Amino acid sequence: MTKKKFLAIVVTLATTLFFTGCSAYKDNLAGNLMTQLNGRFQITRSPQQQFYDLINGLQVKVEPTQPQPSSNSNIRSMSNLGLFSTPTITYVRSMGFKEMRSGQDFSLIITINKADINTWNGKVDITLGVKMMDPSGSIVFNQESITSEKNALDVSKALNEAYTKALEQINWVQIASFLKVEKLAKNEPNKQVEGLGTTALEQTIIRWDIQSRPQGADIFWRVVSKTPDVKSTNNKYLTTTPYEATKALDIRGLTYQTAGNVRIILRCEKDGYLPQEKEYDVRMVLDQEEISAFFRLVKE
């Protein structure tokens, strides 16, 4: 073997070992980075929207996906990892979306289609898919491709920010609209109030506005019923005047059909003044969605 050929072999071996070592070093660094990202992931900001008047529940599921092959050896994927699930569900819950009734809730599935990290330049690519199904399993909302990317020296912050931006692009208002579909009590004439919140009667919000002159009088209310399905009650203390509130009626056994046979009696009392009462037809209260009263008290 000539000296020249020997040197060529040595150079080739050295070059191979060099690049092999570099590749192993890079893989080691990338592995360490992915471990750090997994432990530091968090959603950067609280939701920008809140929903308080939802009458249907929502179950939330975050689905991972298998990474797509990439020709770039610097790309590492996190789409098949479970780190996004708990923070995402907590984020959705904090907007007011809650599970209410098993088997009757809507379902929201957020799919992690892509969560790629370029370990060489710190670029993060996120792609989410969102679909919502009603209790029967029919798809009522679909937002197929929500993309977000971020490039930063701190890859952990880039990941957190990119994922948060992707969540903020979801049309939460439209999702909430499916959970606000109001049912009218008159369209459920024979459904009884059972205290489970499943009837339109229980979801009918009544505005209470009770005033007196002078103020500071005690307000009591009771139910008087002519139907066997609803029990009459004794006076229950409500509050003192003035009283303004919005809340639903909780009269067990009541239906819209029988509401015309049920009365609500308001009683106003104050030391040194004669007590007064006002009577309300519950059917009328449901239709008008209001109980309004003014007591001009008379001294004894």
Short mmCIF file of C-alpha atoms in Angstrom, two decimals:
data_model
loop_
_atom_site.label_atom_id
_atom_site.label_comp_id
_atom_site.label_asym_id
_atom_site.label_seq_id
_atom_site.Cartn_x
_atom_site.Cartn_y
_atom_site.Cartn_z
CA MET A 1 0.00 0.00 0.00
CA THR A 2 1.42 3.33 -0.99
CA LYS A 3 1.83 6.13 1.49
CA LYS A 4 -0.58 8.31 -0.49
CA LYS A 5 -3.29 5.65 -0.45
CA PHE A 6 -2.72 5.05 3.25
CA LEU A 7 -3.19 8.75 4.00
CA ALA A 8 -6.40 8.82 1.96
CA ILE A 9 -7.80 5.94 4.02
CA VAL A 10 -6.84 7.69 7.27
CA VAL A 11 -8.50 10.93 6.16
CA THR A 12 -11.66 9.06 5.16
CA LEU A 13 -11.83 7.29 8.50
CA ALA A 14 -11.20 10.50 10.42
CA THR A 15 -13.88 12.32 8.46
CA THR A 16 -16.37 9.52 9.08
CA LEU A 17 -15.62 9.46 12.79
CA PHE A 18 -15.91 13.26 12.94
CA PHE A 19 -19.33 13.40 11.34
CA THR A 20 -20.51 10.37 13.29
CA GLY A 21 -19.44 12.08 16.49
CA CYS A 22 -21.12 15.32 15.48
CA SER A 23 -24.32 13.46 14.63
CA ALA A 24 -24.32 11.67 17.98
CA TYR A 25 -23.61 14.96 19.77
CA LYS A 26 -26.47 16.70 17.98
CA ASP A 27 -28.83 13.82 18.75
CA ASN A 28 -27.85 14.02 22.40
CA LEU A 29 -28.49 17.77 22.50
CA ALA A 30 -31.83 17.36 20.74
CA GLY A 31 -32.88 14.65 23.19
CA ASN A 32 -32.01 16.86 26.15
CA LEU A 33 -33.94 19.75 24.61
CA MET A 34 -37.07 17.65 24.09
CA THR A 35 -36.94 16.50 27.70
CA GLN A 36 -36.74 20.11 28.88
CA LEU A 37 -39.65 21.16 26.64
CA ASN A 38 -41.79 18.33 27.95
CA GLY A 39 -41.24 19.49 31.52
CA ARG A 40 -41.64 23.22 30.92
CA PHE A 41 -44.72 23.28 28.70
CA GLN A 42 -47.51 25.60 29.81
CA ILE A 43 -50.17 27.76 28.21
CA THR A 44 -48.91 31.34 28.26
CA ARG A 45 -52.12 33.36 28.75
CA SER A 46 -55.53 32.95 30.31
CA PRO A 47 -58.46 32.78 27.83
CA GLN A 48 -59.58 36.06 26.30
CA GLN A 49 -63.27 35.06 26.51
CA GLN A 50 -65.65 33.86 29.21
CA PHE A 51 -69.06 32.20 28.80
CA TYR A 52 -71.51 32.19 31.71
CA ASP A 53 -74.93 31.40 30.21
CA LEU A 54 -74.37 27.92 28.81
CA ILE A 55 -77.21 25.44 29.30
CA ASN A 56 -75.55 22.40 27.67
CA GLY A 57 -72.42 20.63 28.84
CA LEU A 58 -69.19 19.99 26.96
CA GLN A 59 -66.77 17.09 27.23
CA VAL A 60 -63.24 17.88 26.03
CA LYS A 61 -60.67 15.46 24.64
CA VAL A 62 -57.18 16.15 23.29
CA GLU A 63 -56.01 13.59 20.74
CA PRO A 64 -52.31 13.06 19.84
CA THR A 65 -51.26 11.93 16.34
CA GLN A 66 -48.30 10.02 14.96
CA PRO A 67 -45.63 12.37 13.53
CA GLN A 68 -45.28 12.72 9.78
CA PRO A 69 -41.87 11.66 8.36
CA SER A 70 -39.47 14.56 7.72
CA SER A 71 -36.36 14.74 5.57
CA ASN A 72 -34.92 17.31 7.97
CA SER A 73 -32.94 15.51 10.67
CA ASN A 74 -33.24 18.57 12.95
CA ILE A 75 -37.02 18.23 13.25
CA ARG A 76 -38.40 16.62 16.40
CA SER A 77 -42.16 16.07 16.76
CA MET A 78 -44.23 16.25 19.93
CA SER A 79 -47.63 15.55 18.35
CA ASN A 80 -47.75 12.03 19.77
CA LEU A 81 -46.98 13.09 23.33
CA GLY A 82 -49.56 13.61 26.06
CA LEU A 83 -48.20 16.83 27.55
CA PHE A 84 -50.83 19.02 25.85
CA SER A 85 -53.90 17.27 27.24
CA THR A 86 -54.28 18.45 30.84
CA PRO A 87 -53.29 22.13 30.25
CA THR A 88 -55.64 22.32 27.25
CA ILE A 89 -58.62 20.87 29.11
CA THR A 90 -57.95 23.24 32.03
CA TYR A 91 -57.82 26.15 29.56
CA VAL A 92 -61.19 25.20 28.03
CA ARG A 93 -62.80 24.68 31.44
CA SER A 94 -61.66 28.12 32.61
CA MET A 95 -63.81 29.72 29.89
CA GLY A 96 -66.96 28.27 31.44
CA PHE A 97 -67.33 25.08 29.41
CA LYS A 98 -68.32 22.34 31.86
CA GLU A 99 -69.47 18.76 31.81
CA MET A 100 -73.09 18.66 32.98
CA ARG A 101 -74.96 15.45 32.17
CA SER A 102 -73.33 12.21 31.06
CA GLY A 103 -74.67 11.07 27.72
CA GLN A 104 -76.29 14.44 27.01
CA ASP A 105 -73.21 16.66 26.72
CA PHE A 106 -71.64 17.84 23.47
CA SER A 107 -68.11 16.59 22.69
CA LEU A 108 -65.12 18.72 21.66
CA ILE A 109 -62.09 16.98 20.19
CA ILE A 110 -58.85 18.94 19.74
CA THR A 111 -56.36 17.03 17.60
CA ILE A 112 -52.62 17.77 17.70
CA ASN A 113 -51.92 17.40 13.99
CA LYS A 114 -48.44 18.89 14.22
CA ALA A 115 -46.14 20.00 17.02
CA ASP A 116 -42.72 20.19 15.39
CA ILE A 117 -39.54 21.61 16.90
CA ASN A 118 -36.52 22.50 14.79
CA THR A 119 -33.67 21.85 17.22
CA TRP A 120 -31.22 23.72 14.96
CA ASN A 121 -32.92 27.13 14.68
CA GLY A 122 -35.58 26.95 17.43
CA LYS A 123 -38.60 27.24 15.13
CA VAL A 124 -41.87 25.76 16.43
CA ASP A 125 -44.79 24.75 14.15
CA ILE A 126 -48.20 23.94 15.62
CA THR A 127 -51.26 22.71 13.72
CA LEU A 128 -54.52 21.86 15.49
CA GLY A 129 -57.78 20.41 14.26
CA VAL A 130 -61.05 20.96 16.12
CA LYS A 131 -64.41 19.28 15.78
CA MET A 132 -67.52 19.33 17.93
CA MET A 133 -70.28 16.75 18.05
CA ASP A 134 -73.77 16.88 19.51
CA PRO A 135 -75.00 14.17 21.94
CA SER A 136 -76.09 11.99 18.99
CA GLY A 137 -72.57 12.04 17.51
CA SER A 138 -73.30 14.36 14.57
CA ILE A 139 -70.57 16.90 13.77
CA VAL A 140 -71.92 20.43 14.32
CA PHE A 141 -68.64 22.38 14.17
CA ASN A 142 -65.36 21.75 12.36
CA GLN A 143 -62.24 23.90 12.22
CA GLU A 144 -59.81 21.74 10.31
CA SER A 145 -56.46 23.52 10.21
CA ILE A 146 -55.37 26.03 12.85
CA THR A 147 -51.71 26.91 12.40
CA SER A 148 -49.27 28.86 14.50
CA GLU A 149 -45.50 29.20 14.50
CA LYS A 150 -42.89 30.92 16.61
CA ASN A 151 -39.15 31.31 16.41
CA ALA A 152 -37.16 32.30 19.50
CA LEU A 153 -33.82 31.71 21.18
CA ASP A 154 -35.70 30.17 24.09
CA VAL A 155 -37.40 27.21 22.41
CA SER A 156 -39.50 26.52 25.51
CA LYS A 157 -41.08 29.98 25.34
CA ALA A 158 -41.55 29.57 21.59
CA LEU A 159 -43.47 26.33 22.08
CA ASN A 160 -45.67 27.79 24.82
CA GLU A 161 -46.46 30.91 22.79
CA ALA A 162 -47.13 29.07 19.53
CA TYR A 163 -49.53 26.63 21.21
CA THR A 164 -51.32 29.41 23.08
CA LYS A 165 -51.80 31.38 19.84
CA ALA A 166 -53.26 28.29 18.20
CA LEU A 167 -55.82 27.89 21.00
CA GLU A 168 -56.76 31.56 20.69
CA GLN A 169 -57.60 31.05 17.01
CA ILE A 170 -60.32 28.51 17.81
CA ASN A 171 -63.80 29.96 17.26
CA TRP A 172 -64.93 29.67 20.88
CA VAL A 173 -67.91 31.99 20.30
CA GLN A 174 -69.37 29.65 17.72
CA ILE A 175 -68.69 26.65 19.94
CA ALA A 176 -70.52 28.37 22.80
CA SER A 177 -73.48 29.18 20.55
CA PHE A 178 -74.31 25.46 20.27
CA LEU A 179 -74.43 25.24 24.06
CA LYS A 180 -76.80 28.21 24.42
CA VAL A 181 -79.72 26.88 22.38
CA GLU A 182 -82.65 27.95 24.50
CA LYS A 183 -85.63 25.67 24.99
CA LEU A 184 -89.02 27.31 25.48
CA ALA A 185 -91.14 26.14 28.39
CA LYS A 186 -94.31 26.26 26.29
CA ASN A 187 -92.73 23.72 23.92
CA GLU A 188 -92.38 21.28 26.83
CA PRO A 189 -95.87 21.62 28.33
CA ASN A 190 -95.84 18.38 30.32
CA LYS A 191 -92.23 18.14 31.51
CA GLN A 192 -92.04 18.30 35.28
CA VAL A 193 -89.41 20.16 37.26
CA GLU A 194 -87.30 17.56 39.08
CA GLY A 195 -84.41 19.76 40.19
CA LEU A 196 -81.97 18.30 37.64
CA GLY A 197 -81.85 21.37 35.40
CA THR A 198 -82.97 19.41 32.35
CA THR A 199 -86.28 21.16 31.63
CA ALA A 200 -86.93 24.45 29.86
CA LEU A 201 -88.80 25.64 32.96
CA GLU A 202 -85.63 25.37 35.03
CA GLN A 203 -83.68 27.21 32.35
CA THR A 204 -86.17 30.08 32.15
CA ILE A 205 -84.53 32.99 33.95
CA ILE A 206 -86.90 35.21 35.93
CA ARG A 207 -86.07 38.81 36.79
CA TRP A 208 -87.05 39.68 40.36
CA ASP A 209 -87.53 43.36 41.21
CA ILE A 210 -89.08 44.00 44.62
CA GLN A 211 -89.16 47.48 46.14
CA SER A 212 -90.84 49.05 49.15
CA ARG A 213 -91.30 52.44 50.72
CA PRO A 214 -89.81 52.68 53.24
CA GLN A 215 -86.99 50.31 52.33
CA GLY A 216 -85.60 47.61 54.57
CA ALA A 217 -88.79 45.53 54.72
CA ASP A 218 -88.63 41.74 54.99
CA ILE A 219 -89.80 39.81 51.94
CA PHE A 220 -91.28 36.32 52.15
CA TRP A 221 -92.66 34.11 49.38
CA ARG A 222 -94.77 30.99 49.27
CA VAL A 223 -96.36 28.68 46.69
CA VAL A 224 -100.11 28.11 46.59
CA SER A 225 -101.14 25.22 44.36
CA LYS A 226 -104.41 23.83 43.06
CA THR A 227 -102.73 20.89 41.31
CA PRO A 228 -101.69 17.71 43.19
CA ASP A 229 -98.33 17.61 41.37
CA VAL A 230 -97.15 20.78 43.12
CA LYS A 231 -97.16 21.16 46.88
CA SER A 232 -98.16 24.40 48.55
CA THR A 233 -95.51 25.77 50.89
CA ASN A 234 -95.26 27.96 53.96
CA ASN A 235 -93.66 31.40 53.84
CA LYS A 236 -89.96 31.31 53.03
CA TYR A 237 -87.76 34.28 53.84
CA LEU A 238 -86.27 35.82 50.71
CA THR A 239 -84.43 39.02 51.68
CA THR A 240 -85.02 42.67 52.54
CA THR A 241 -86.00 45.39 50.13
CA PRO A 242 -84.79 46.58 47.74
CA TYR A 243 -84.23 43.25 45.98
CA GLU A 244 -83.12 42.75 42.38
CA ALA A 245 -81.99 39.41 41.01
CA THR A 246 -82.18 37.08 38.02
CA LYS A 247 -82.74 33.42 38.76
CA ALA A 248 -84.83 30.47 37.71
CA LEU A 249 -87.89 29.15 39.56
CA ASP A 250 -87.39 25.87 41.37
CA ILE A 251 -90.90 24.59 42.04
CA ARG A 252 -90.80 20.80 42.09
CA GLY A 253 -93.50 19.02 40.10
CA LEU A 254 -94.38 22.14 38.10
CA THR A 255 -95.09 21.91 34.36
CA TYR A 256 -95.96 24.68 31.94
CA GLN A 257 -99.37 23.05 31.52
CA THR A 258 -100.17 23.21 35.24
CA ALA A 259 -98.47 26.58 35.88
CA GLY A 260 -101.84 28.35 35.55
CA ASN A 261 -103.01 26.51 38.69
CA VAL A 262 -100.04 27.65 40.76
CA ARG A 263 -99.59 31.01 42.46
CA ILE A 264 -96.64 32.75 44.05
CA ILE A 265 -97.50 34.97 47.00
CA LEU A 266 -95.08 37.72 48.03
CA ARG A 267 -95.44 39.08 51.56
CA CYS A 268 -93.81 42.30 52.80
CA GLU A 269 -93.39 42.99 56.52
CA LYS A 270 -91.75 45.76 58.53
CA ASP A 271 -92.03 46.63 62.23
CA GLY A 272 -94.57 49.43 62.75
CA TYR A 273 -96.26 48.84 59.38
CA LEU A 274 -99.14 46.69 58.21
CA PRO A 275 -98.09 43.57 56.27
CA GLN A 276 -99.00 43.43 52.58
CA GLU A 277 -99.22 40.63 50.02
CA LYS A 278 -99.19 40.41 46.22
CA GLU A 279 -100.18 37.36 44.15
CA TYR A 280 -98.71 36.16 40.85
CA ASP A 281 -99.90 33.56 38.36
CA VAL A 282 -96.87 31.34 37.63
CA ARG A 283 -97.85 30.87 33.97
CA MET A 284 -97.81 34.64 33.54
CA VAL A 285 -94.50 34.88 35.37
CA LEU A 286 -92.96 32.33 32.98
CA ASP A 287 -94.29 34.11 29.91
CA GLN A 288 -93.19 37.57 31.08
CA GLU A 289 -90.00 36.29 32.74
CA GLU A 290 -90.46 38.80 35.53
CA ILE A 291 -91.77 39.26 39.06
CA SER A 292 -92.05 42.96 39.80
CA ALA A 293 -93.56 44.44 42.96
CA PHE A 294 -93.72 47.74 44.79
CA PHE A 295 -95.09 47.86 48.36
CA ARG A 296 -96.13 51.25 49.72
CA LEU A 297 -96.23 50.36 53.40
CA VAL A 298 -98.87 51.85 55.70
CA LYS A 299 -98.13 52.55 59.37
CA GLU A 300 -100.13 50.63 61.91
#
